[in-house]
Amino acid sequence: MSTSDSGGPGRGAFGGHQLVVVANRLPVALVDGEWRSSPGGLVRALLGFLRPTAALWVGWAGTADEPQAEFASDGIDVATISLAAEQIRGYYDSISNDAIWPLYHDALRTSTYDNDDWRIYAEVNERFATRTAEVAAEGAVVWVHDYQLQLVPAMLRRLRPDLRIGFFLHIPFPPQELFMRFPWREEVLEGMLGADLIGFQRRVAAENFISLAHRLVDAEVVDDGVRTADGRFVRVGSFPVSIDIDEVAGIAADPVTVKAAARIRRRLGDPPTVLLGVDRLDYTKGIGERLTAFGELLRNRAIAHAVPGRPEVVLVQIAVPSRENVGDYQAQREHVEQLVGAVNGEFATLGYPAVHYLHRSLPLDQLIALYLATDVMVVTPLRDGMNLVAKEFVAARGVGDGVLVLSEFAGAADEFTDAVIVNPHDPHALVEAMETAIAMPRDEAIRRMSALQDALLANDAQHWAASFLEHLVR
Ligand code: F6P
């Protein structure tokens, strides 16, 4: 790793990149003073595509006061942004995750709006824009990502009108009734409208954006986008994000992974049916509703202990720690863990839990072994931009069985119409969907999985990134 200062627009030691990605997180994170690869969903969706392109990735180092650095790591150039603890609190914890995140996810929690923190959000967005303006080559293509950086496109355009700027929102974009609550709603729309292309996961989100831009900032609605009050055309469309299918399928086909899956199954007590949930520990993911429905399913069918001590159906729930400084996330952890205790208290016997709960992040190979060890994957968020876990499960299963229960409120439901689609807000429907999946005849499961495979193969991460960038430079 080497570090250096850049010397002005596109001219520093690190200048010259024709493609620049700007995202809150980097593809690397500092762990015990070492930069290690950091495999979040956004990073994994982009890395495979970016590596051969000599792109530069601009993002926050992940900890407070880490000195700004520029280096190459894992086949990609990286320029870090240094943030102070107070900036992280105001920009990331407060405005991004305690104001925008809940509002954009159907107001599942009440947003907190703090004027001083909004100023910090704007100031941090300005830092991202300035840093990008310093390192991007003349005429470069810049791809800005997600809700933490909604002001960056317009700020960057002011600094560097020569750039081609794209913005992609990974989370839902809310309907008018909700967005109108946002105290800085015009600023957000004008910030995003600094881009040449604005991409969303679903068509409905693009439509929400277009009608709000028309209503609040006088944008004229035209074919494929809007014309801003100052006469610029901004293309707006949907580009559903995906995964690196080859990476997941490759790990799944590895005999080491297949053996690990068999081992997992044995360690669970060889139950006839294994259900699996894998989520960040977020209230949008519907983990509590899932656990309650699972308890109800065991109660209804009394299938927990056909043979004393050996549960017939078990649920493995991986809950990845997330945003632990935000109150709603702390409350959610307590809620989920209390429910795990309640279901196990009622249905476990010594040595045989009904719910196997892990509060930690697992490496990709272990996750894929779990996907292979599973009969029913339960992806039931109350609202989700896309949900890449659903796509990973399908990629890992390849040809064969395995049933996906999928929330109609996840973006993935648009493509995965052959999953068992469920409304996770309806407790009765959730139990029924799990029962349908458990009882599904093998030939039907195989047929559905093959249709899911086809849908997945039509749009992998490479296709997603290439298609967005083609529309951007067109
Ligand atoms: O889904 C939105 C998103 O920001 C992703 O880009 C990211 O992988 C995930 O949430 C995790 O969030 P955070 O960066 O806050 O840990």
PDB file of C-alpha atoms in Angstrom, residues 89-305:
ATOM      1  CA  ARG A  89     -22.510  10.935  14.020  1.00  0.00           C
ATOM      2  CA  GLY A  90     -24.313  13.739  12.154  1.00  0.00           C
ATOM      3  CA  TYR A  91     -23.930  12.444   8.581  1.00  0.00           C
ATOM      4  CA  TYR A  92     -24.085   8.657   9.016  1.00  0.00           C
ATOM      5  CA  ASP A  93     -25.858   7.839  12.306  1.00  0.00           C
ATOM      6  CA  SER A  94     -28.299  10.743  12.418  1.00  0.00           C
ATOM      7  CA  ILE A  95     -29.324  11.970   8.941  1.00  0.00           C
ATOM      8  CA  SER A  96     -28.509   8.875   6.837  1.00  0.00           C
ATOM      9  CA  ASN A  97     -29.693   6.182   9.220  1.00  0.00           C
ATOM     10  CA  ASP A  98     -32.077   7.889  11.643  1.00  0.00           C
ATOM     11  CA  ALA A  99     -33.815  10.259   9.204  1.00  0.00           C
ATOM     12  CA  ILE A 100     -33.539   9.131   5.548  1.00  0.00           C
ATOM     13  CA  TRP A 101     -33.364   5.339   6.047  1.00  0.00           C
ATOM     14  CA  PRO A 102     -36.623   4.956   8.025  1.00  0.00           C
ATOM     15  CA  LEU A 103     -38.514   7.472   5.849  1.00  0.00           C
ATOM     16  CA  TYR A 104     -37.466   5.780   2.602  1.00  0.00           C
ATOM     17  CA  HIS A 105     -38.444   2.386   4.051  1.00  0.00           C
ATOM     18  CA  ASP A 106     -42.152   3.138   4.399  1.00  0.00           C
ATOM     19  CA  ALA A 107     -41.604   5.085   7.644  1.00  0.00           C
ATOM     20  CA  LEU A 108     -41.344   1.782   9.516  1.00  0.00           C
ATOM     21  CA  ARG A 109     -39.765   3.830  12.318  1.00  0.00           C
ATOM     22  CA  THR A 110     -40.208   7.520  13.103  1.00  0.00           C
ATOM     23  CA  SER A 111     -37.452   9.621  11.569  1.00  0.00           C
ATOM     24  CA  THR A 112     -35.508  12.115  13.659  1.00  0.00           C
ATOM     25  CA  TYR A 113     -34.788  15.404  11.885  1.00  0.00           C
ATOM     26  CA  ASP A 114     -32.065  17.612  13.329  1.00  0.00           C
ATOM     27  CA  ASN A 115     -31.104  20.843  11.589  1.00  0.00           C
ATOM     28  CA  ASP A 116     -27.513  20.896  12.865  1.00  0.00           C
ATOM     29  CA  ASP A 117     -27.036  17.307  11.708  1.00  0.00           C
ATOM     30  CA  TRP A 118     -28.440  18.185   8.290  1.00  0.00           C
ATOM     31  CA  ARG A 119     -25.707  20.819   8.010  1.00  0.00           C
ATOM     32  CA  ILE A 120     -23.170  18.097   8.823  1.00  0.00           C
ATOM     33  CA  TYR A 121     -24.694  15.801   6.168  1.00  0.00           C
ATOM     34  CA  ALA A 122     -24.339  18.619   3.595  1.00  0.00           C
ATOM     35  CA  GLU A 123     -20.776  19.386   4.745  1.00  0.00           C
ATOM     36  CA  VAL A 124     -19.756  15.708   4.436  1.00  0.00           C
ATOM     37  CA  ASN A 125     -21.386  15.464   1.001  1.00  0.00           C
ATOM     38  CA  GLU A 126     -19.327  18.526   0.040  1.00  0.00           C
ATOM     39  CA  ARG A 127     -16.169  16.699   1.223  1.00  0.00           C
ATOM     40  CA  PHE A 128     -17.013  13.741  -1.018  1.00  0.00           C
ATOM     41  CA  ALA A 129     -17.640  16.097  -3.952  1.00  0.00           C
ATOM     42  CA  THR A 130     -14.407  18.045  -3.395  1.00  0.00           C
ATOM     43  CA  ARG A 131     -12.304  14.918  -3.035  1.00  0.00           C
ATOM     44  CA  THR A 132     -13.816  13.464  -6.221  1.00  0.00           C
ATOM     45  CA  ALA A 133     -13.269  16.722  -8.089  1.00  0.00           C
ATOM     46  CA  GLU A 134      -9.582  16.541  -7.101  1.00  0.00           C
ATOM     47  CA  VAL A 135      -8.960  13.027  -8.369  1.00  0.00           C
ATOM     48  CA  ALA A 136     -11.221  12.551 -11.417  1.00  0.00           C
ATOM     49  CA  ALA A 137      -9.582  12.950 -14.830  1.00  0.00           C
ATOM     50  CA  GLU A 138     -10.822  15.556 -17.318  1.00  0.00           C
ATOM     51  CA  GLY A 139     -14.139  14.359 -18.770  1.00  0.00           C
ATOM     52  CA  ALA A 140     -14.258  11.284 -16.482  1.00  0.00           C
ATOM     53  CA  VAL A 141     -17.386   9.275 -15.741  1.00  0.00           C
ATOM     54  CA  VAL A 142     -18.320   9.464 -12.054  1.00  0.00           C
ATOM     55  CA  TRP A 143     -20.816   7.044 -10.495  1.00  0.00           C
ATOM     56  CA  VAL A 144     -22.182   8.225  -7.132  1.00  0.00           C
ATOM     57  CA  HIS A 145     -23.992   5.721  -4.914  1.00  0.00           C
ATOM     58  CA  ASP A 146     -26.782   5.763  -2.405  1.00  0.00           C
ATOM     59  CA  TYR A 147     -28.762   7.742   0.109  1.00  0.00           C
ATOM     60  CA  GLN A 148     -25.784   8.946   2.133  1.00  0.00           C
ATOM     61  CA  LEU A 149     -24.588  11.013  -0.858  1.00  0.00           C
ATOM     62  CA  GLN A 150     -27.718  12.490  -2.418  1.00  0.00           C
ATOM     63  CA  LEU A 151     -26.282  16.029  -2.548  1.00  0.00           C
ATOM     64  CA  VAL A 152     -23.017  15.013  -4.209  1.00  0.00           C
ATOM     65  CA  PRO A 153     -24.130  15.058  -7.893  1.00  0.00           C
ATOM     66  CA  ALA A 154     -25.075  18.773  -7.889  1.00  0.00           C
ATOM     67  CA  MET A 155     -22.077  19.759  -5.745  1.00  0.00           C
ATOM     68  CA  LEU A 156     -19.736  17.875  -8.055  1.00  0.00           C
ATOM     69  CA  ARG A 157     -21.280  19.387 -11.173  1.00  0.00           C
ATOM     70  CA  ARG A 158     -20.633  22.890  -9.790  1.00  0.00           C
ATOM     71  CA  LEU A 159     -16.976  22.009  -9.160  1.00  0.00           C
ATOM     72  CA  ARG A 160     -16.400  20.001 -12.349  1.00  0.00           C
ATOM     73  CA  PRO A 161     -18.900  20.660 -15.155  1.00  0.00           C
ATOM     74  CA  ASP A 162     -16.764  18.541 -17.497  1.00  0.00           C
ATOM     75  CA  LEU A 163     -17.687  15.276 -15.701  1.00  0.00           C
ATOM     76  CA  ARG A 164     -20.388  12.812 -16.720  1.00  0.00           C
ATOM     77  CA  ILE A 165     -22.213  12.066 -13.451  1.00  0.00           C
ATOM     78  CA  GLY A 166     -24.454   9.111 -12.608  1.00  0.00           C
ATOM     79  CA  PHE A 167     -26.335   8.515  -9.355  1.00  0.00           C
ATOM     80  CA  PHE A 168     -27.783   5.192  -8.217  1.00  0.00           C
ATOM     81  CA  LEU A 169     -30.052   4.753  -5.190  1.00  0.00           C
ATOM     82  CA  HIS A 170     -29.776   1.276  -3.658  1.00  0.00           C
ATOM     83  CA  ILE A 171     -32.740   1.690  -1.330  1.00  0.00           C
ATOM     84  CA  PRO A 172     -36.399   2.440  -2.097  1.00  0.00           C
ATOM     85  CA  PHE A 173     -37.438   5.962  -3.079  1.00  0.00           C
ATOM     86  CA  PRO A 174     -40.689   6.786  -1.263  1.00  0.00           C
ATOM     87  CA  PRO A 175     -44.028   7.958  -2.615  1.00  0.00           C
ATOM     88  CA  GLN A 176     -45.109  11.608  -2.312  1.00  0.00           C
ATOM     89  CA  GLU A 177     -47.086  11.133   0.906  1.00  0.00           C
ATOM     90  CA  LEU A 178     -43.904  10.112   2.703  1.00  0.00           C
ATOM     91  CA  PHE A 179     -41.244  12.169   0.923  1.00  0.00           C
ATOM     92  CA  MET A 180     -43.204  15.386   1.558  1.00  0.00           C
ATOM     93  CA  ARG A 181     -42.398  14.966   5.269  1.00  0.00           C
ATOM     94  CA  PHE A 182     -38.670  15.405   4.674  1.00  0.00           C
ATOM     95  CA  PRO A 183     -37.630  18.861   5.919  1.00  0.00           C
ATOM     96  CA  TRP A 184     -34.917  19.285   3.247  1.00  0.00           C
ATOM     97  CA  ARG A 185     -36.869  17.700   0.396  1.00  0.00           C
ATOM     98  CA  GLU A 186     -36.030  20.306  -2.282  1.00  0.00           C
ATOM     99  CA  GLU A 187     -32.312  20.134  -1.446  1.00  0.00           C
ATOM    100  CA  VAL A 188     -32.319  16.359  -1.902  1.00  0.00           C
ATOM    101  CA  LEU A 189     -34.100  16.503  -5.255  1.00  0.00           C
ATOM    102  CA  GLU A 190     -31.845  19.278  -6.528  1.00  0.00           C
ATOM    103  CA  GLY A 191     -28.786  17.381  -5.296  1.00  0.00           C
ATOM    104  CA  MET A 192     -29.751  14.241  -7.201  1.00  0.00           C
ATOM    105  CA  LEU A 193     -30.714  16.258 -10.288  1.00  0.00           C
ATOM    106  CA  GLY A 194     -27.069  17.306 -10.620  1.00  0.00           C
ATOM    107  CA  ALA A 195     -26.571  13.876 -12.232  1.00  0.00           C
ATOM    108  CA  ASP A 196     -26.965  13.084 -15.951  1.00  0.00           C
ATOM    109  CA  LEU A 197     -28.552   9.723 -15.101  1.00  0.00           C
ATOM    110  CA  ILE A 198     -30.428   8.756 -11.937  1.00  0.00           C
ATOM    111  CA  GLY A 199     -30.989   5.023 -11.415  1.00  0.00           C
ATOM    112  CA  PHE A 200     -33.366   3.242  -9.054  1.00  0.00           C
ATOM    113  CA  GLN A 201     -33.961  -0.416  -8.247  1.00  0.00           C
ATOM    114  CA  ARG A 202     -37.609  -0.454  -9.296  1.00  0.00           C
ATOM    115  CA  ARG A 203     -39.730   1.370 -11.852  1.00  0.00           C
ATOM    116  CA  VAL A 204     -42.083   2.595  -9.119  1.00  0.00           C
ATOM    117  CA  ALA A 205     -39.196   4.414  -7.380  1.00  0.00           C
ATOM    118  CA  ALA A 206     -38.249   6.173 -10.628  1.00  0.00           C
ATOM    119  CA  GLU A 207     -41.885   7.229 -11.050  1.00  0.00           C
ATOM    120  CA  ASN A 208     -42.007   8.541  -7.473  1.00  0.00           C
ATOM    121  CA  PHE A 209     -38.885  10.597  -8.133  1.00  0.00           C
ATOM    122  CA  ILE A 210     -40.146  12.045 -11.416  1.00  0.00           C
ATOM    123  CA  SER A 211     -43.472  13.155  -9.979  1.00  0.00           C
ATOM    124  CA  LEU A 212     -41.777  14.702  -6.929  1.00  0.00           C
ATOM    125  CA  ALA A 213     -39.213  16.541  -9.070  1.00  0.00           C
ATOM    126  CA  HIS A 214     -42.108  17.926 -11.109  1.00  0.00           C
ATOM    127  CA  ARG A 215     -44.090  18.952  -8.052  1.00  0.00           C
ATOM    128  CA  LEU A 216     -41.321  20.398  -5.892  1.00  0.00           C
ATOM    129  CA  VAL A 217     -38.569  21.754  -8.155  1.00  0.00           C
ATOM    130  CA  ASP A 218     -40.419  22.516 -11.403  1.00  0.00           C
ATOM    131  CA  ALA A 219     -38.835  19.753 -13.448  1.00  0.00           C
ATOM    132  CA  GLU A 220     -40.626  19.119 -16.716  1.00  0.00           C
ATOM    133  CA  VAL A 221     -41.516  15.469 -17.302  1.00  0.00           C
ATOM    134  CA  VAL A 222     -40.112  14.263 -20.639  1.00  0.00           C
ATOM    135  CA  ASP A 223     -39.497  10.857 -22.234  1.00  0.00           C
ATOM    136  CA  ASP A 224     -37.110   8.763 -20.085  1.00  0.00           C
ATOM    137  CA  GLY A 225     -36.579  11.472 -17.504  1.00  0.00           C
ATOM    138  CA  VAL A 226     -36.986  15.145 -16.679  1.00  0.00           C
ATOM    139  CA  ARG A 227     -35.806  18.555 -17.871  1.00  0.00           C
ATOM    140  CA  THR A 228     -34.635  20.678 -14.952  1.00  0.00           C
ATOM    141  CA  ALA A 229     -35.712  24.292 -14.420  1.00  0.00           C
ATOM    142  CA  ASP A 230     -32.345  25.381 -15.910  1.00  0.00           C
ATOM    143  CA  GLY A 231     -32.919  23.277 -19.057  1.00  0.00           C
ATOM    144  CA  ARG A 232     -30.704  20.192 -18.458  1.00  0.00           C
ATOM    145  CA  PHE A 233     -32.019  16.759 -19.444  1.00  0.00           C
ATOM    146  CA  VAL A 234     -31.669  14.160 -16.670  1.00  0.00           C
ATOM    147  CA  ARG A 235     -32.372  10.570 -17.627  1.00  0.00           C
ATOM    148  CA  VAL A 236     -34.233   8.577 -14.935  1.00  0.00           C
ATOM    149  CA  GLY A 237     -34.676   4.809 -15.003  1.00  0.00           C
ATOM    150  CA  SER A 238     -34.670   1.506 -13.154  1.00  0.00           C
ATOM    151  CA  PHE A 239     -31.593  -0.736 -13.064  1.00  0.00           C
ATOM    152  CA  PRO A 240     -32.114  -3.658 -10.648  1.00  0.00           C
ATOM    153  CA  VAL A 241     -28.817  -4.448  -8.919  1.00  0.00           C
ATOM    154  CA  SER A 242     -27.516  -8.007  -8.904  1.00  0.00           C
ATOM    155  CA  ILE A 243     -24.678 -10.247  -7.759  1.00  0.00           C
ATOM    156  CA  ASP A 244     -21.543 -11.822  -9.190  1.00  0.00           C
ATOM    157  CA  ILE A 245     -23.215 -15.130 -10.118  1.00  0.00           C
ATOM    158  CA  ASP A 246     -19.975 -16.880 -11.139  1.00  0.00           C
ATOM    159  CA  GLU A 247     -18.338 -16.062  -7.811  1.00  0.00           C
ATOM    160  CA  VAL A 248     -21.226 -17.522  -5.779  1.00  0.00           C
ATOM    161  CA  ALA A 249     -21.804 -20.519  -8.079  1.00  0.00           C
ATOM    162  CA  GLY A 250     -18.068 -21.274  -8.076  1.00  0.00           C
ATOM    163  CA  ILE A 251     -17.882 -21.392  -4.274  1.00  0.00           C
ATOM    164  CA  ALA A 252     -21.099 -23.456  -4.135  1.00  0.00           C
ATOM    165  CA  ALA A 253     -19.682 -26.043  -6.561  1.00  0.00           C
ATOM    166  CA  ASP A 254     -16.447 -26.428  -4.596  1.00  0.00           C
ATOM    167  CA  PRO A 255     -16.391 -29.867  -2.869  1.00  0.00           C
ATOM    168  CA  VAL A 256     -15.105 -28.142   0.304  1.00  0.00           C
ATOM    169  CA  THR A 257     -18.331 -26.097   0.447  1.00  0.00           C
ATOM    170  CA  VAL A 258     -20.491 -29.160  -0.262  1.00  0.00           C
ATOM    171  CA  LYS A 259     -18.810 -31.011   2.618  1.00  0.00           C
ATOM    172  CA  ALA A 260     -19.225 -27.989   4.898  1.00  0.00           C
ATOM    173  CA  ALA A 261     -22.960 -27.974   4.064  1.00  0.00           C
ATOM    174  CA  ALA A 262     -23.305 -31.648   5.013  1.00  0.00           C
ATOM    175  CA  ARG A 263     -21.473 -30.911   8.271  1.00  0.00           C
ATOM    176  CA  ILE A 264     -23.852 -28.042   9.059  1.00  0.00           C
ATOM    177  CA  ARG A 265     -26.841 -30.303   8.503  1.00  0.00           C
ATOM    178  CA  ARG A 266     -25.405 -32.910  10.900  1.00  0.00           C
ATOM    179  CA  ARG A 267     -24.645 -30.292  13.524  1.00  0.00           C
ATOM    180  CA  LEU A 268     -28.248 -29.109  13.368  1.00  0.00           C
ATOM    181  CA  GLY A 269     -29.286 -32.656  14.339  1.00  0.00           C
ATOM    182  CA  ASP A 270     -30.200 -33.810  10.810  1.00  0.00           C
ATOM    183  CA  PRO A 271     -33.728 -32.371  10.937  1.00  0.00           C
ATOM    184  CA  PRO A 272     -36.014 -33.122   7.962  1.00  0.00           C
ATOM    185  CA  THR A 273     -36.399 -29.404   7.212  1.00  0.00           C
ATOM    186  CA  VAL A 274     -34.024 -26.468   7.641  1.00  0.00           C
ATOM    187  CA  LEU A 275     -35.241 -22.885   7.205  1.00  0.00           C
ATOM    188  CA  LEU A 276     -32.690 -20.076   6.879  1.00  0.00           C
ATOM    189  CA  GLY A 277     -32.762 -16.301   7.327  1.00  0.00           C
ATOM    190  CA  VAL A 278     -29.689 -14.121   6.630  1.00  0.00           C
ATOM    191  CA  ASP A 279     -30.055 -10.403   7.240  1.00  0.00           C
ATOM    192  CA  ARG A 280     -28.359  -7.331   8.602  1.00  0.00           C
ATOM    193  CA  LEU A 281     -29.955  -6.792  11.996  1.00  0.00           C
ATOM    194  CA  ASP A 282     -32.293  -4.091  10.705  1.00  0.00           C
ATOM    195  CA  TYR A 283     -35.969  -3.480  11.541  1.00  0.00           C
ATOM    196  CA  THR A 284     -36.699  -3.290   7.789  1.00  0.00           C
ATOM    197  CA  LYS A 285     -35.767  -6.963   7.394  1.00  0.00           C
ATOM    198  CA  GLY A 286     -38.795  -8.332   9.242  1.00  0.00           C
ATOM    199  CA  ILE A 287     -36.758 -10.699  11.439  1.00  0.00           C
ATOM    200  CA  GLY A 288     -39.129 -10.292  14.385  1.00  0.00           C
ATOM    201  CA  GLU A 289     -42.191 -11.009  12.227  1.00  0.00           C
ATOM    202  CA  ARG A 290     -40.394 -14.079  10.810  1.00  0.00           C
ATOM    203  CA  LEU A 291     -39.565 -15.451  14.263  1.00  0.00           C
ATOM    204  CA  THR A 292     -43.120 -14.908  15.467  1.00  0.00           C
ATOM    205  CA  ALA A 293     -44.466 -16.702  12.376  1.00  0.00           C
ATOM    206  CA  PHE A 294     -42.007 -19.555  12.866  1.00  0.00           C
ATOM    207  CA  GLY A 295     -43.186 -19.997  16.477  1.00  0.00           C
ATOM    208  CA  GLU A 296     -46.769 -19.996  15.230  1.00  0.00           C
ATOM    209  CA  LEU A 297     -45.929 -22.571  12.560  1.00  0.00           C
ATOM    210  CA  LEU A 298     -44.422 -24.907  15.169  1.00  0.00           C
ATOM    211  CA  ARG A 299     -47.420 -24.392  17.421  1.00  0.00           C
ATOM    212  CA  ASN A 300     -50.021 -24.931  14.664  1.00  0.00           C
ATOM    213  CA  ARG A 301     -48.573 -28.059  13.256  1.00  0.00           C
ATOM    214  CA  ALA A 302     -46.960 -29.377  16.426  1.00  0.00           C
ATOM    215  CA  ILE A 303     -44.116 -30.510  14.218  1.00  0.00           C
ATOM    216  CA  ALA A 304     -41.323 -29.452  16.476  1.00  0.00           C
ATOM    217  CA  HIS A 305     -40.698 -32.793  18.071  1.00  0.00           C
TER     218      HIS A 305
END
